[in-house]
Each structure stands twice: as C-alpha cells, then as structure tokens.
Amino acid sequence: MYVNMIGTSGQSGFLAATDGSVSLNPGQTEIRLTAAEQPIGDVLRVEYKWEYDYDWYKPWDWPLFTTPKILVDTIKILDLESQTTFTFCSPGGSLKAGNTYIFYPGSC
C-alpha cells in the first residue's frame, strides 16, 4: 500500500504504508505509520494505490482472468505537530490493484 499526501506547500511522493506483503481480511481495520520527509503543510488530498503480491507457491490463487480489488472506506492522517486528525473519504467502490485513487477530505 502506498500513499501520496498532497498539501498546501508540497507533496510527500508515494510512501510505502506497509513493510512488504500483508494479508487483508474483510472488515479489518488497518493502522499504518508513514511520514513525509519534508513539511507539506495542511493535507488537501491523499492519493492511494496498492499492488497485488502473487504467492509464487500458490498458483491456483493467481487471478488470471480478474483484477484483485479491495474496499477502503477512509484514510485518516494525524498531523503530529498540531495533533489534529484529518479524514479522507474513498472515491467509492472497489479499488483495483495497480490503480491510483484520490481520497478527498470529508466526513465519510
């Protein structure tokens, strides 16, 4: 999973929100920590993308005719300086592996 935080004074560039592969389960809440290397100001939007990691030892699980999808409802970002949490809402629907999706601020 990767996030690019776009702020009033710059952007973070895509940062890895996971350390390698992770297993996801329906209804599960994921909490990840990542930080921009430079101040980016107030976050205006978040770009999110993920990649499907094929298990080489389970070829029967490879999605040969479909694209893997996940559902992400919200992304929350904590500004450590102000201790303020910002909520960004999903564009809706399933998020396909390899595509980039934009999350905008709101109350989802």
mmCIF file with all atom_site columns, C-alpha atoms in Angstrom:
data_model
loop_
_atom_site.group_PDB
_atom_site.id
_atom_site.type_symbol
_atom_site.label_atom_id
_atom_site.label_alt_id
_atom_site.label_comp_id
_atom_site.label_asym_id
_atom_site.label_entity_id
_atom_site.label_seq_id
_atom_site.pdbx_PDB_ins_code
_atom_site.Cartn_x
_atom_site.Cartn_y
_atom_site.Cartn_z
_atom_site.occupancy
_atom_site.B_iso_or_equiv
_atom_site.pdbx_formal_charge
_atom_site.auth_seq_id
_atom_site.auth_comp_id
_atom_site.auth_asym_id
_atom_site.auth_atom_id
_atom_site.pdbx_PDB_model_num
ATOM 1   C CA . MET A 1 1   ? 0.000   0.000   0.000   1.00 0.00 ? 1   MET A CA 1
ATOM 2   C CA . TYR A 1 2   ? 1.284   3.427   -0.916  1.00 0.00 ? 2   TYR A CA 1
ATOM 3   C CA . VAL A 1 3   ? 0.081   6.943   -0.113  1.00 0.00 ? 3   VAL A CA 1
ATOM 4   C CA . ASN A 1 4   ? 0.997   10.315  -1.584  1.00 0.00 ? 4   ASN A CA 1
ATOM 5   C CA . MET A 1 5   ? -0.113  13.191  0.636   1.00 0.00 ? 5   MET A CA 1
ATOM 6   C CA . ILE A 1 6   ? -0.665  16.438  -1.257  1.00 0.00 ? 6   ILE A CA 1
ATOM 7   C CA . GLY A 1 7   ? -0.520  19.511  0.941   1.00 0.00 ? 7   GLY A CA 1
ATOM 8   C CA . THR A 1 8   ? -0.625  23.287  0.718   1.00 0.00 ? 8   THR A CA 1
ATOM 9   C CA . SER A 1 9   ? 3.173   23.535  0.429   1.00 0.00 ? 9   SER A CA 1
ATOM 10  C CA . GLY A 1 10  ? 4.179   20.316  -1.339  1.00 0.00 ? 10  GLY A CA 1
ATOM 11  C CA . GLN A 1 11  ? 3.627   16.597  -1.512  1.00 0.00 ? 11  GLN A CA 1
ATOM 12  C CA . SER A 1 12  ? 5.179   13.565  0.065   1.00 0.00 ? 12  SER A CA 1
ATOM 13  C CA . GLY A 1 13  ? 5.587   11.444  -3.052  1.00 0.00 ? 13  GLY A CA 1
ATOM 14  C CA . PHE A 1 14  ? 4.341   7.869   -2.827  1.00 0.00 ? 14  PHE A CA 1
ATOM 15  C CA . LEU A 1 15  ? 5.386   6.426   0.532   1.00 0.00 ? 15  LEU A CA 1
ATOM 16  C CA . ALA A 1 16  ? 5.124   2.763   1.457   1.00 0.00 ? 16  ALA A CA 1
ATOM 17  C CA . ALA A 1 17  ? 2.457   2.343   4.124   1.00 0.00 ? 17  ALA A CA 1
ATOM 18  C CA . THR A 1 18  ? 3.341   -1.328  4.597   1.00 0.00 ? 18  THR A CA 1
ATOM 19  C CA . ASP A 1 19  ? 6.580   -3.146  5.060   1.00 0.00 ? 19  ASP A CA 1
ATOM 20  C CA . GLY A 1 20  ? 6.302   -5.854  2.424   1.00 0.00 ? 20  GLY A CA 1
ATOM 21  C CA . SER A 1 21  ? 3.239   -8.048  1.936   1.00 0.00 ? 21  SER A CA 1
ATOM 22  C CA . VAL A 1 22  ? 0.269   -8.032  4.283   1.00 0.00 ? 22  VAL A CA 1
ATOM 23  C CA . SER A 1 23  ? -2.832  -10.205 4.434   1.00 0.00 ? 23  SER A CA 1
ATOM 24  C CA . LEU A 1 24  ? -6.128  -8.342  4.492   1.00 0.00 ? 24  LEU A CA 1
ATOM 25  C CA . ASN A 1 25  ? -9.378  -9.665  5.901   1.00 0.00 ? 25  ASN A CA 1
ATOM 26  C CA . PRO A 1 26  ? -12.929 -8.369  5.342   1.00 0.00 ? 26  PRO A CA 1
ATOM 27  C CA . GLY A 1 27  ? -13.994 -5.806  7.946   1.00 0.00 ? 27  GLY A CA 1
ATOM 28  C CA . GLN A 1 28  ? -10.457 -5.461  9.247   1.00 0.00 ? 28  GLN A CA 1
ATOM 29  C CA . THR A 1 29  ? -9.117  -2.022  10.206  1.00 0.00 ? 29  THR A CA 1
ATOM 30  C CA . GLU A 1 30  ? -5.530  -1.389  9.183   1.00 0.00 ? 30  GLU A CA 1
ATOM 31  C CA . ILE A 1 31  ? -3.362  1.129   11.010  1.00 0.00 ? 31  ILE A CA 1
ATOM 32  C CA . ARG A 1 32  ? -0.127  2.149   9.315   1.00 0.00 ? 32  ARG A CA 1
ATOM 33  C CA . LEU A 1 33  ? 2.522   4.725   10.101  1.00 0.00 ? 33  LEU A CA 1
ATOM 34  C CA . THR A 1 34  ? 4.377   6.730   7.496   1.00 0.00 ? 34  THR A CA 1
ATOM 35  C CA . ALA A 1 35  ? 5.734   10.260  7.406   1.00 0.00 ? 35  ALA A CA 1
ATOM 36  C CA . ALA A 1 36  ? 6.642   12.819  4.782   1.00 0.00 ? 36  ALA A CA 1
ATOM 37  C CA . GLU A 1 37  ? 10.346  13.644  4.711   1.00 0.00 ? 37  GLU A CA 1
ATOM 38  C CA . GLN A 1 38  ? 9.619   17.371  4.421   1.00 0.00 ? 38  GLN A CA 1
ATOM 39  C CA . PRO A 1 39  ? 6.761   19.538  5.687   1.00 0.00 ? 39  PRO A CA 1
ATOM 40  C CA . ILE A 1 40  ? 3.887   19.548  3.184   1.00 0.00 ? 40  ILE A CA 1
ATOM 41  C CA . GLY A 1 41  ? 1.511   21.923  5.008   1.00 0.00 ? 41  GLY A CA 1
ATOM 42  C CA . ASP A 1 42  ? -2.149  21.106  5.519   1.00 0.00 ? 42  ASP A CA 1
ATOM 43  C CA . VAL A 1 43  ? -3.069  17.919  3.648   1.00 0.00 ? 43  VAL A CA 1
ATOM 44  C CA . LEU A 1 44  ? -5.587  18.647  0.887   1.00 0.00 ? 44  LEU A CA 1
ATOM 45  C CA . ARG A 1 45  ? -5.956  15.171  -0.584  1.00 0.00 ? 45  ARG A CA 1
ATOM 46  C CA . VAL A 1 46  ? -4.416  11.712  -0.489  1.00 0.00 ? 46  VAL A CA 1
ATOM 47  C CA . GLU A 1 47  ? -3.549  9.519   -3.443  1.00 0.00 ? 47  GLU A CA 1
ATOM 48  C CA . TYR A 1 48  ? -3.691  5.810   -2.631  1.00 0.00 ? 48  TYR A CA 1
ATOM 49  C CA . LYS A 1 49  ? -2.572  2.748   -4.560  1.00 0.00 ? 49  LYS A CA 1
ATOM 50  C CA . TRP A 1 50  ? -1.838  -0.860  -3.796  1.00 0.00 ? 50  TRP A CA 1
ATOM 51  C CA . GLU A 1 51  ? -0.237  -3.767  -5.562  1.00 0.00 ? 51  GLU A CA 1
ATOM 52  C CA . TYR A 1 52  ? -1.298  -7.391  -5.521  1.00 0.00 ? 52  TYR A CA 1
ATOM 53  C CA . ASP A 1 53  ? 1.513   -9.697  -4.434  1.00 0.00 ? 53  ASP A CA 1
ATOM 54  C CA . TYR A 1 54  ? 1.179   -13.101 -6.062  1.00 0.00 ? 54  TYR A CA 1
ATOM 55  C CA . ASP A 1 55  ? 2.219   -16.027 -3.874  1.00 0.00 ? 55  ASP A CA 1
ATOM 56  C CA . TRP A 1 56  ? 4.552   -17.949 -6.158  1.00 0.00 ? 56  TRP A CA 1
ATOM 57  C CA . TYR A 1 57  ? 3.855   -21.160 -4.250  1.00 0.00 ? 57  TYR A CA 1
ATOM 58  C CA . LYS A 1 58  ? 0.047   -20.897 -4.716  1.00 0.00 ? 58  LYS A CA 1
ATOM 59  C CA . PRO A 1 59  ? -0.506  -20.636 -8.474  1.00 0.00 ? 59  PRO A CA 1
ATOM 60  C CA . TRP A 1 60  ? -4.134  -21.754 -8.020  1.00 0.00 ? 60  TRP A CA 1
ATOM 61  C CA . ASP A 1 61  ? -4.776  -18.399 -6.244  1.00 0.00 ? 61  ASP A CA 1
ATOM 62  C CA . TRP A 1 62  ? -3.387  -16.276 -9.095  1.00 0.00 ? 62  TRP A CA 1
ATOM 63  C CA . PRO A 1 63  ? -6.075  -14.034 -10.598 1.00 0.00 ? 63  PRO A CA 1
ATOM 64  C CA . LEU A 1 64  ? -5.544  -14.943 -14.237 1.00 0.00 ? 64  LEU A CA 1
ATOM 65  C CA . PHE A 1 65  ? -8.824  -13.537 -15.536 1.00 0.00 ? 65  PHE A CA 1
ATOM 66  C CA . THR A 1 66  ? -9.685  -10.919 -12.925 1.00 0.00 ? 66  THR A CA 1
ATOM 67  C CA . THR A 1 67  ? -8.055  -7.946  -11.233 1.00 0.00 ? 67  THR A CA 1
ATOM 68  C CA . PRO A 1 68  ? -7.833  -8.159  -7.440  1.00 0.00 ? 68  PRO A CA 1
ATOM 69  C CA . LYS A 1 69  ? -9.862  -5.483  -5.621  1.00 0.00 ? 69  LYS A CA 1
ATOM 70  C CA . ILE A 1 70  ? -10.186 -4.182  -2.072  1.00 0.00 ? 70  ILE A CA 1
ATOM 71  C CA . LEU A 1 71  ? -12.555 -1.784  -0.329  1.00 0.00 ? 71  LEU A CA 1
ATOM 72  C CA . VAL A 1 72  ? -11.124 1.169   1.576   1.00 0.00 ? 72  VAL A CA 1
ATOM 73  C CA . ASP A 1 73  ? -13.630 3.484   3.281   1.00 0.00 ? 73  ASP A CA 1
ATOM 74  C CA . THR A 1 74  ? -11.445 6.145   4.837   1.00 0.00 ? 74  THR A CA 1
ATOM 75  C CA . ILE A 1 75  ? -7.883  7.228   5.330   1.00 0.00 ? 75  ILE A CA 1
ATOM 76  C CA . LYS A 1 76  ? -7.086  9.155   8.500   1.00 0.00 ? 76  LYS A CA 1
ATOM 77  C CA . ILE A 1 77  ? -3.982  11.274  8.845   1.00 0.00 ? 77  ILE A CA 1
ATOM 78  C CA . LEU A 1 78  ? -2.635  12.594  12.120  1.00 0.00 ? 78  LEU A CA 1
ATOM 79  C CA . ASP A 1 79  ? -0.683  15.837  11.980  1.00 0.00 ? 79  ASP A CA 1
ATOM 80  C CA . LEU A 1 80  ? 1.877   15.265  14.720  1.00 0.00 ? 80  LEU A CA 1
ATOM 81  C CA . GLU A 1 81  ? 2.651   18.961  15.059  1.00 0.00 ? 81  GLU A CA 1
ATOM 82  C CA . SER A 1 82  ? -0.931  20.088  15.745  1.00 0.00 ? 82  SER A CA 1
ATOM 83  C CA . GLN A 1 83  ? -2.226  16.690  16.995  1.00 0.00 ? 83  GLN A CA 1
ATOM 84  C CA . THR A 1 84  ? -5.150  17.082  14.569  1.00 0.00 ? 84  THR A CA 1
ATOM 85  C CA . THR A 1 85  ? -6.657  14.103  12.743  1.00 0.00 ? 85  THR A CA 1
ATOM 86  C CA . PHE A 1 86  ? -7.910  14.602  9.193   1.00 0.00 ? 86  PHE A CA 1
ATOM 87  C CA . THR A 1 87  ? -10.312 12.168  7.495   1.00 0.00 ? 87  THR A CA 1
ATOM 88  C CA . PHE A 1 88  ? -10.227 11.493  3.764   1.00 0.00 ? 88  PHE A CA 1
ATOM 89  C CA . CYS A 1 89  ? -13.078 9.662   2.037   1.00 0.00 ? 89  CYS A CA 1
ATOM 90  C CA . SER A 1 90  ? -12.936 6.889   -0.513  1.00 0.00 ? 90  SER A CA 1
ATOM 91  C CA . PRO A 1 91  ? -13.977 7.658   -4.085  1.00 0.00 ? 91  PRO A CA 1
ATOM 92  C CA . GLY A 1 92  ? -16.402 4.728   -3.646  1.00 0.00 ? 92  GLY A CA 1
ATOM 93  C CA . GLY A 1 93  ? -16.483 1.209   -4.955  1.00 0.00 ? 93  GLY A CA 1
ATOM 94  C CA . SER A 1 94  ? -13.712 -1.329  -5.202  1.00 0.00 ? 94  SER A CA 1
ATOM 95  C CA . LEU A 1 95  ? -10.109 -0.260  -5.609  1.00 0.00 ? 95  LEU A CA 1
ATOM 96  C CA . LYS A 1 96  ? -8.276  -2.322  -8.228  1.00 0.00 ? 96  LYS A CA 1
ATOM 97  C CA . ALA A 1 97  ? -4.658  -3.306  -7.783  1.00 0.00 ? 97  ALA A CA 1
ATOM 98  C CA . GLY A 1 98  ? -2.203  -1.073  -9.623  1.00 0.00 ? 98  GLY A CA 1
ATOM 99  C CA . ASN A 1 99  ? -4.537  1.915   -9.997  1.00 0.00 ? 99  ASN A CA 1
ATOM 100 C CA . THR A 1 100 ? -4.244  5.227   -8.138  1.00 0.00 ? 100 THR A CA 1
ATOM 101 C CA . TYR A 1 101 ? -7.292  6.603   -6.299  1.00 0.00 ? 101 TYR A CA 1
ATOM 102 C CA . ILE A 1 102 ? -7.827  10.073  -4.843  1.00 0.00 ? 102 ILE A CA 1
ATOM 103 C CA . PHE A 1 103 ? -9.304  10.474  -1.375  1.00 0.00 ? 103 PHE A CA 1
ATOM 104 C CA . TYR A 1 104 ? -10.728 13.905  -0.506  1.00 0.00 ? 104 TYR A CA 1
ATOM 105 C CA . PRO A 1 105 ? -11.381 15.379  2.952   1.00 0.00 ? 105 PRO A CA 1
ATOM 106 C CA . GLY A 1 106 ? -14.829 14.925  4.438   1.00 0.00 ? 106 GLY A CA 1
ATOM 107 C CA . SER A 1 107 ? -16.940 13.083  6.957   1.00 0.00 ? 107 SER A CA 1
ATOM 108 C CA . CYS A 1 108 ? -17.450 9.707   5.349   1.00 0.00 ? 108 CYS A CA 1
#
